[in-house]
Short mmCIF file of C-alpha atoms in Angstrom, two decimals:
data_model
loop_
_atom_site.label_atom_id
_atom_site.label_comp_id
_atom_site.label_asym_id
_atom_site.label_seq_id
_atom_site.Cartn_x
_atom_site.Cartn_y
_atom_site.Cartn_z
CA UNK A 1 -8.82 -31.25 16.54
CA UNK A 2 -6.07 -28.17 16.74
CA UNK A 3 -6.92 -25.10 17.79
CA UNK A 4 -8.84 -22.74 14.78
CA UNK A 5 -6.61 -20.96 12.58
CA UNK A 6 -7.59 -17.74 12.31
CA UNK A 7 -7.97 -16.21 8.98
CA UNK A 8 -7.91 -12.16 8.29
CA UNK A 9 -7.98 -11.08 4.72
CA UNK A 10 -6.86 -7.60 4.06
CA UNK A 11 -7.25 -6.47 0.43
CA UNK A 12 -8.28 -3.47 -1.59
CA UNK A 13 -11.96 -1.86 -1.22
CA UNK A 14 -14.60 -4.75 -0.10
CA UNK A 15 -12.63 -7.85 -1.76
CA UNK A 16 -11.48 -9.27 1.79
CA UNK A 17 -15.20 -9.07 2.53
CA UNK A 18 -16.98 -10.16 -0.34
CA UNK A 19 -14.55 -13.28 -0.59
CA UNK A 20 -16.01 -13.94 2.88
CA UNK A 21 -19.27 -13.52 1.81
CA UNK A 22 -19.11 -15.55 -1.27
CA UNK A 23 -17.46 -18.56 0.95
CA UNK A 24 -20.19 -18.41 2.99
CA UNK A 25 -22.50 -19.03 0.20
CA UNK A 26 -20.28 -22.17 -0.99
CA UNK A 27 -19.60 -23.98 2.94
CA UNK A 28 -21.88 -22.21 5.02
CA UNK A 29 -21.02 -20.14 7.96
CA UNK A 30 -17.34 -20.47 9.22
CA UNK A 31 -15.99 -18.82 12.58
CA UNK A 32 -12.38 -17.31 12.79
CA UNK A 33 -12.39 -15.49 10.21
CA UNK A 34 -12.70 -11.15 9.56
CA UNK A 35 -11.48 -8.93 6.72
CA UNK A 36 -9.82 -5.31 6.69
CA UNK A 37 -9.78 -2.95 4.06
CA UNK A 38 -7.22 -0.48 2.79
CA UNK A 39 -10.02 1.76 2.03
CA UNK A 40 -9.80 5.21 2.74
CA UNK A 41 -6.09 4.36 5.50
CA UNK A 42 -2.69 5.44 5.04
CA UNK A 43 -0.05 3.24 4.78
CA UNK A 44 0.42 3.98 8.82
CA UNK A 45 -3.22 3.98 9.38
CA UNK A 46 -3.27 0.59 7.82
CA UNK A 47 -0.47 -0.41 9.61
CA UNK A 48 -2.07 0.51 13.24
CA UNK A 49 -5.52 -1.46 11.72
CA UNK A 50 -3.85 -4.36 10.94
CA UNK A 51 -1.61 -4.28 14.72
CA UNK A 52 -5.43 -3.79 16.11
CA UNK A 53 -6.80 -6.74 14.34
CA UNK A 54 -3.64 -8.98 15.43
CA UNK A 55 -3.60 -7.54 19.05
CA UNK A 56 -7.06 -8.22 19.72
CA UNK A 57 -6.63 -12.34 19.05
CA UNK A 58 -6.21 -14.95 21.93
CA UNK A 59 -2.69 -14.60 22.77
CA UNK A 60 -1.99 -18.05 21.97
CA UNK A 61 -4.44 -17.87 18.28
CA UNK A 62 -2.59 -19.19 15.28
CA UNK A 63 -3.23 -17.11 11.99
CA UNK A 64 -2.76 -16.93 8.62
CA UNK A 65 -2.68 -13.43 6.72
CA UNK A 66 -4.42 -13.46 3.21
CA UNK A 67 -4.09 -10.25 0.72
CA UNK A 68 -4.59 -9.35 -2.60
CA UNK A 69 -2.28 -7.62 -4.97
CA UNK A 70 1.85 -8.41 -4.04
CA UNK A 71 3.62 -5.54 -3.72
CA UNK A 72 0.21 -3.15 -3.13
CA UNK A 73 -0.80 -1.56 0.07
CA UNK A 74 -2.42 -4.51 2.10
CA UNK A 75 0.31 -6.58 1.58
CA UNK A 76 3.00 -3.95 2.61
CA UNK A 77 1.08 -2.51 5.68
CA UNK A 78 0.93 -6.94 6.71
CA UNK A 79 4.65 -7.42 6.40
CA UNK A 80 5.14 -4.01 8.40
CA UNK A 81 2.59 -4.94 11.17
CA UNK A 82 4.36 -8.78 11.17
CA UNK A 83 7.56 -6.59 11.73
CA UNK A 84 6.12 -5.30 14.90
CA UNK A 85 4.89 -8.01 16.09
CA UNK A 86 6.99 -9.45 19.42
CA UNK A 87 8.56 -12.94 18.25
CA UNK A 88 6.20 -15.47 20.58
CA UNK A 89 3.53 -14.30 18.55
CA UNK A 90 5.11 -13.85 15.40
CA UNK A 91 5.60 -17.55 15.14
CA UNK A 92 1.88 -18.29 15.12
CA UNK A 93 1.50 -15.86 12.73
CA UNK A 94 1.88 -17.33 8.95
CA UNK A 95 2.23 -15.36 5.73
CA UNK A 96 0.85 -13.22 3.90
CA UNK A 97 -0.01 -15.25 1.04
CA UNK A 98 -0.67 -12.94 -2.02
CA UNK A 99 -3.09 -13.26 -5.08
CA UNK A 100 -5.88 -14.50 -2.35
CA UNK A 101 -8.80 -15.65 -5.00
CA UNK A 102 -11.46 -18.31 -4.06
CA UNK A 103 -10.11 -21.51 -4.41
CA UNK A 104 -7.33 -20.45 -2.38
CA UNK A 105 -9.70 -19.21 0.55
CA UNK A 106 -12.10 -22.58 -0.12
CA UNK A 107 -9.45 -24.89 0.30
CA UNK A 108 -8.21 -22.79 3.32
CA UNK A 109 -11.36 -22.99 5.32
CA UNK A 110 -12.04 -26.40 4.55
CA UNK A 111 -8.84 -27.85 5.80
CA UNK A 112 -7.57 -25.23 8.48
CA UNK A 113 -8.91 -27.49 11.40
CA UNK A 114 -7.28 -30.69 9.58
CA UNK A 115 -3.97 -29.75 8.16
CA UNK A 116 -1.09 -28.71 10.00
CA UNK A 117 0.02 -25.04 9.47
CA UNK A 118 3.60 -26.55 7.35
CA UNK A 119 1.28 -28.77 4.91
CA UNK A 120 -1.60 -26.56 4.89
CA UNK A 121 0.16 -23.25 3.62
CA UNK A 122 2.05 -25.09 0.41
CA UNK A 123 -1.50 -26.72 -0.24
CA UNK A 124 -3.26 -23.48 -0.42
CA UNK A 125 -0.36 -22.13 -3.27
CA UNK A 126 -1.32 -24.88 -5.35
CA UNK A 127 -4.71 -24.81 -4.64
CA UNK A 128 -4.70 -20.71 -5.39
CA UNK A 129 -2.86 -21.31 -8.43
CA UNK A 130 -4.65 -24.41 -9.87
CA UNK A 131 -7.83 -22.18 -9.73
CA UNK A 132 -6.69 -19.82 -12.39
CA UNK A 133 -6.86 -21.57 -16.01
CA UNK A 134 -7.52 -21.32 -19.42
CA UNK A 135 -10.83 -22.53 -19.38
CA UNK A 136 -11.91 -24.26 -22.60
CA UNK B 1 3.07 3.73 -24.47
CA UNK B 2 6.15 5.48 -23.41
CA UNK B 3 6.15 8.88 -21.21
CA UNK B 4 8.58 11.49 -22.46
CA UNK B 5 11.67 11.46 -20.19
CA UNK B 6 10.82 13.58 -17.41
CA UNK B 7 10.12 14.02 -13.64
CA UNK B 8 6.78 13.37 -12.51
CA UNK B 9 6.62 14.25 -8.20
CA UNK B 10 4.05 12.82 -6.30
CA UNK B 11 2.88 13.35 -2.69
CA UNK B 12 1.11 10.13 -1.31
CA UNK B 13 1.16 9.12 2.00
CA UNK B 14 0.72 5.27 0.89
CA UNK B 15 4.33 5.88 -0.83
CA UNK B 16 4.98 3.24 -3.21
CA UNK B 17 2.04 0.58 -3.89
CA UNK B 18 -0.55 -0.77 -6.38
CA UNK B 19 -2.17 2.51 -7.57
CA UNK B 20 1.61 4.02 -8.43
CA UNK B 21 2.78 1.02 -10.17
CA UNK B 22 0.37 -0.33 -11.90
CA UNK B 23 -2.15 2.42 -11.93
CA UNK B 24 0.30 5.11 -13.32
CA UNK B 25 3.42 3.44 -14.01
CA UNK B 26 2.23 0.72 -16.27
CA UNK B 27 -0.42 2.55 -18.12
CA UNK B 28 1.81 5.41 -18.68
CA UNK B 29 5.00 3.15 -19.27
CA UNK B 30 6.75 5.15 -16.97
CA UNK B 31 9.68 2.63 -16.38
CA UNK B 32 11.59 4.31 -13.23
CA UNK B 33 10.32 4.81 -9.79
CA UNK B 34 12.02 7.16 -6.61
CA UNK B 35 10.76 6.37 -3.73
CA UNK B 36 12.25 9.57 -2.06
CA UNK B 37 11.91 9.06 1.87
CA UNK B 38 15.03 9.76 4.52
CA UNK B 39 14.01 7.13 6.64
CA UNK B 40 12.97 4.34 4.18
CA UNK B 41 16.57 4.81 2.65
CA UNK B 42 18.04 3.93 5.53
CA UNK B 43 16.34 0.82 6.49
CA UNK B 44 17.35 -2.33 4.60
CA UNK B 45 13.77 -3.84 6.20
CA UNK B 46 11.59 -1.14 4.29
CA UNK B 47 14.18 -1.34 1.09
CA UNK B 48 13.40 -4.57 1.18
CA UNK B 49 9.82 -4.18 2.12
CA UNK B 50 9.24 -1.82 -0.99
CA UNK B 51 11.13 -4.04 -3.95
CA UNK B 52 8.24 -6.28 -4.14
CA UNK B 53 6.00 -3.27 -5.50
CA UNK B 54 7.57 -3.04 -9.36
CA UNK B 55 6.36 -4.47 -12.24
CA UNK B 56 8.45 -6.62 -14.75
CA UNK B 57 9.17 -3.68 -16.41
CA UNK B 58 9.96 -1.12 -13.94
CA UNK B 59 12.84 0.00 -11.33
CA UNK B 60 12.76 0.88 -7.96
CA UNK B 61 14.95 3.22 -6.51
CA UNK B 62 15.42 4.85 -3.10
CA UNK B 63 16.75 8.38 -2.32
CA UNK B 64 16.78 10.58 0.52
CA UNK B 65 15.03 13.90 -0.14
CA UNK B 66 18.88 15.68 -0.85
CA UNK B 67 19.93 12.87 -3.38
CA UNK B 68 16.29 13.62 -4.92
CA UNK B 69 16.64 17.36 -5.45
CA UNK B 70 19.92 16.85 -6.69
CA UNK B 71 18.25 14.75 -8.98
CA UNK B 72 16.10 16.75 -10.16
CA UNK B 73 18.26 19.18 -11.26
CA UNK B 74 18.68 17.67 -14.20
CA UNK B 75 16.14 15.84 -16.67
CA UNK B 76 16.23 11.98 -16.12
CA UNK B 77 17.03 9.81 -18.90
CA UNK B 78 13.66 8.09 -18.94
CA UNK B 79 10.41 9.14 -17.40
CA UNK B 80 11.00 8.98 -13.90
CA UNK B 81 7.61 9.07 -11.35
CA UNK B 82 9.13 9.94 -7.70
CA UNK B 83 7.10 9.54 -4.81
CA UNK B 84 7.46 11.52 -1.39
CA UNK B 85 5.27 11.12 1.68
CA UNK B 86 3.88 14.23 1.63
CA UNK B 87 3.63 18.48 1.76
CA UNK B 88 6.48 18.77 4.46
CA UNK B 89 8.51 16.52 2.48
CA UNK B 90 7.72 18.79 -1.01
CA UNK B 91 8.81 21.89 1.20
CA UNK B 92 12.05 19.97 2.00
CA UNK B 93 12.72 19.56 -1.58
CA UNK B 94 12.19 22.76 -2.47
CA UNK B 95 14.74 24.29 0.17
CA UNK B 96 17.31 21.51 -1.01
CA UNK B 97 16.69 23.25 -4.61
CA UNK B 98 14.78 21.23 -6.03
CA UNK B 99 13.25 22.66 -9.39
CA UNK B 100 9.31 21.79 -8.71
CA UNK B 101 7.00 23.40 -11.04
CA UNK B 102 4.33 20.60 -10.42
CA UNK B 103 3.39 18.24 -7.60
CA UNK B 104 0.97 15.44 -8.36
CA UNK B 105 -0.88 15.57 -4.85
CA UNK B 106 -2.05 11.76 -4.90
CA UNK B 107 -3.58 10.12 -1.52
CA UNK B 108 -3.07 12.28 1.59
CA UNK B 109 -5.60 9.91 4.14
CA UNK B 110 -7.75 11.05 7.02
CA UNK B 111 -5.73 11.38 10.33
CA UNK B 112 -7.21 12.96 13.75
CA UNK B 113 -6.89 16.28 13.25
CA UNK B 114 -7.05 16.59 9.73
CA UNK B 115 -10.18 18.11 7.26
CA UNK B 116 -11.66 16.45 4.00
CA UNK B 117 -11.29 18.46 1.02
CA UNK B 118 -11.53 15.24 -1.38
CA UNK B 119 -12.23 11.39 -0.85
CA UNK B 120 -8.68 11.17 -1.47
CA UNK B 121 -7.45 14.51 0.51
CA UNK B 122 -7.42 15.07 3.58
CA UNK B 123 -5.21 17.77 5.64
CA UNK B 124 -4.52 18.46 8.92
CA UNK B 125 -3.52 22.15 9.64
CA UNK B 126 0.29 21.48 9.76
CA UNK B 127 -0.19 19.55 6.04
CA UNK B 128 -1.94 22.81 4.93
CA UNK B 129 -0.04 25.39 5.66
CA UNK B 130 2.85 23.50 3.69
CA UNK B 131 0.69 23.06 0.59
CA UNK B 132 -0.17 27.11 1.01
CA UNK B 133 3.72 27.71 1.33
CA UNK B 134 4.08 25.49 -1.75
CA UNK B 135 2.08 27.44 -3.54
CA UNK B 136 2.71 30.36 -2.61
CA UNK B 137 6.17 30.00 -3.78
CA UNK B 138 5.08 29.41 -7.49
CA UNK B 139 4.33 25.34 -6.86
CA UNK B 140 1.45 23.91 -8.86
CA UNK B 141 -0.38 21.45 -6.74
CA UNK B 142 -2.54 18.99 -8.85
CA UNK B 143 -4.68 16.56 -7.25
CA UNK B 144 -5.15 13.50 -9.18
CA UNK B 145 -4.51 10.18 -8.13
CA UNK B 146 -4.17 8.43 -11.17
CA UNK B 147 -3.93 9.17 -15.05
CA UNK B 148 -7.70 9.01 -15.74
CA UNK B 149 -8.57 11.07 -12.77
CA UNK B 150 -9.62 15.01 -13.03
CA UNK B 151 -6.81 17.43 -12.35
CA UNK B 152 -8.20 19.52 -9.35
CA UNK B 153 -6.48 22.82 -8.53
CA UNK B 154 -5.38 22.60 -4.85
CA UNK B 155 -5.37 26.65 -4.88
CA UNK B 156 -9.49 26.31 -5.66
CA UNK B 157 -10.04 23.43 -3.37
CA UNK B 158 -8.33 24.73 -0.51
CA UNK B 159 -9.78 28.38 -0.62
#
């Protein structure tokens, strides 16, 4: 078994969290894993909360970044804090993915441990996008 | 719905993101955004950073704060929503000649240093004594940080 890829959702209000919560419900307990909110931050404040989340990982932790809305605060205060980032870490340091909904997050903690990092991240696209039908 | 072509200025420290685009620009159909900031303008990174926030039906473009009051000397041809960072950045404008009658104030977030006066407003004492000088020289500062929300009189919430 790899090492655990981490997982840090940052999103709008309690979304990151509540996801969390909700996965919890569906799997059961899973380790590696936190949330961050934009509430209440500017985009610099978010920036430095985001750098403090990534800073205070292993050095050697592998992580993917999940947020919400493209193009909205979380995910511009994740590509800035990537920016910063020096380039040995930066390379175990995958996305963000956008649009995080349930599926997405499911399929993400159930084959972190299992996938590698190249397969798993095209698999969770799919898997994010598949959950999102016309249900009839 | 289409806005009336016309400059809308707003003073968020977030700049550019969901609440401007979607929140205002899309339920307004306000189809042209300024993001007005001297050093985002110069930074292909940020430029680049920033083009991922418009809608289908929207345009993104960057100025520093001297293209922006040059700008604004004129009405646009559509409505136009331009964002700065924040009151320093209004005061700016204003010295470049900038015609501001109205500043939207937005999102100004808590920073050491700085007071509450909404759960959107915050201001440190620097930030404050720019939104008095904006007023004081005939500037209307409006909170509201979207289209739905109250319009609060900065001159009555700041004393």
């Amino acid at each position: 078994m790899s090492a655990p890829l981490h997982l840090l959702l940052i999103t709008h209000g309690r979304l990151g969290e509540e996801l969390l919560a909700t996965a919890t419900l569906i799997l059961g307990p899973r380790d590696h894993t936190d949330a961050l909110s934009n509430d209440g931050l500017s985009r610099e404040g978010l920036v430095e909360a985001v750098l403090g989340r990534l800073e205070a990982l292993p050095e050697d932790a592998s992580l993917l970044l999940l947020v919400d809305a493209p193009g909205a605060s979380p995910h511009l205060a994740c590509r800035l804090a990537l920016a910063r980032q020096p380039l040995e870490r930066r390379e175990r340091q995958h996305g963000p993915i956008t649009g995080v909904n349930l599926p997405l997050l499911l399929t993400a903690l159930n084959r972190r441990e299992t996938t590698p990092v190249d397969e798993l991240l095209p698999l969770l696209l799919d898997r994010g996008r598949a959950g999102i039908l016309m249900a009839d | 719905m289409a806005s009336k072509a016309e400059w809308i200025l707003r003073m968020d420290d977030r700049l550019v993101h969901g609440q401007v685009c979607v929140g205002w620009c899309e339920v307004l159909g306000i189809p042209h955004l300024v993001l007005a900031d001297d050093a985002i303008v110069g930074s292909a990174f940020e430029r680049d950073l920033y083009a991922c926030c418009p809608g289908q039906d929207q345009q993104l473009a960057f100025m520093g704060l001297e293209e922006l009051a040059l700008a604004m000397s004129t009405p646009p041809a559509q409505a136009t929503l331009a964002v700065i960072a924040g009151p320093s950045e209004a005061l700016r404008l204003l010295e470049l000649g900038a015609p501001l009658v109205e500043v939207l104030v937005g999102g100004l977030h808590d920073q050491p240093g700085a007071r509450q006066v909404t759960d959107y407003l915050f201001v440190t004492p620097a930030q404050e004594e720019s939104l008095r000088q904006l007023m004081a020289r005939g500037v209307h500062l409006v909170g509201q940080p979207l289209p739905a929300s109250p319009r609060l009189e900065l001159q009555r919430l700041l004393g």
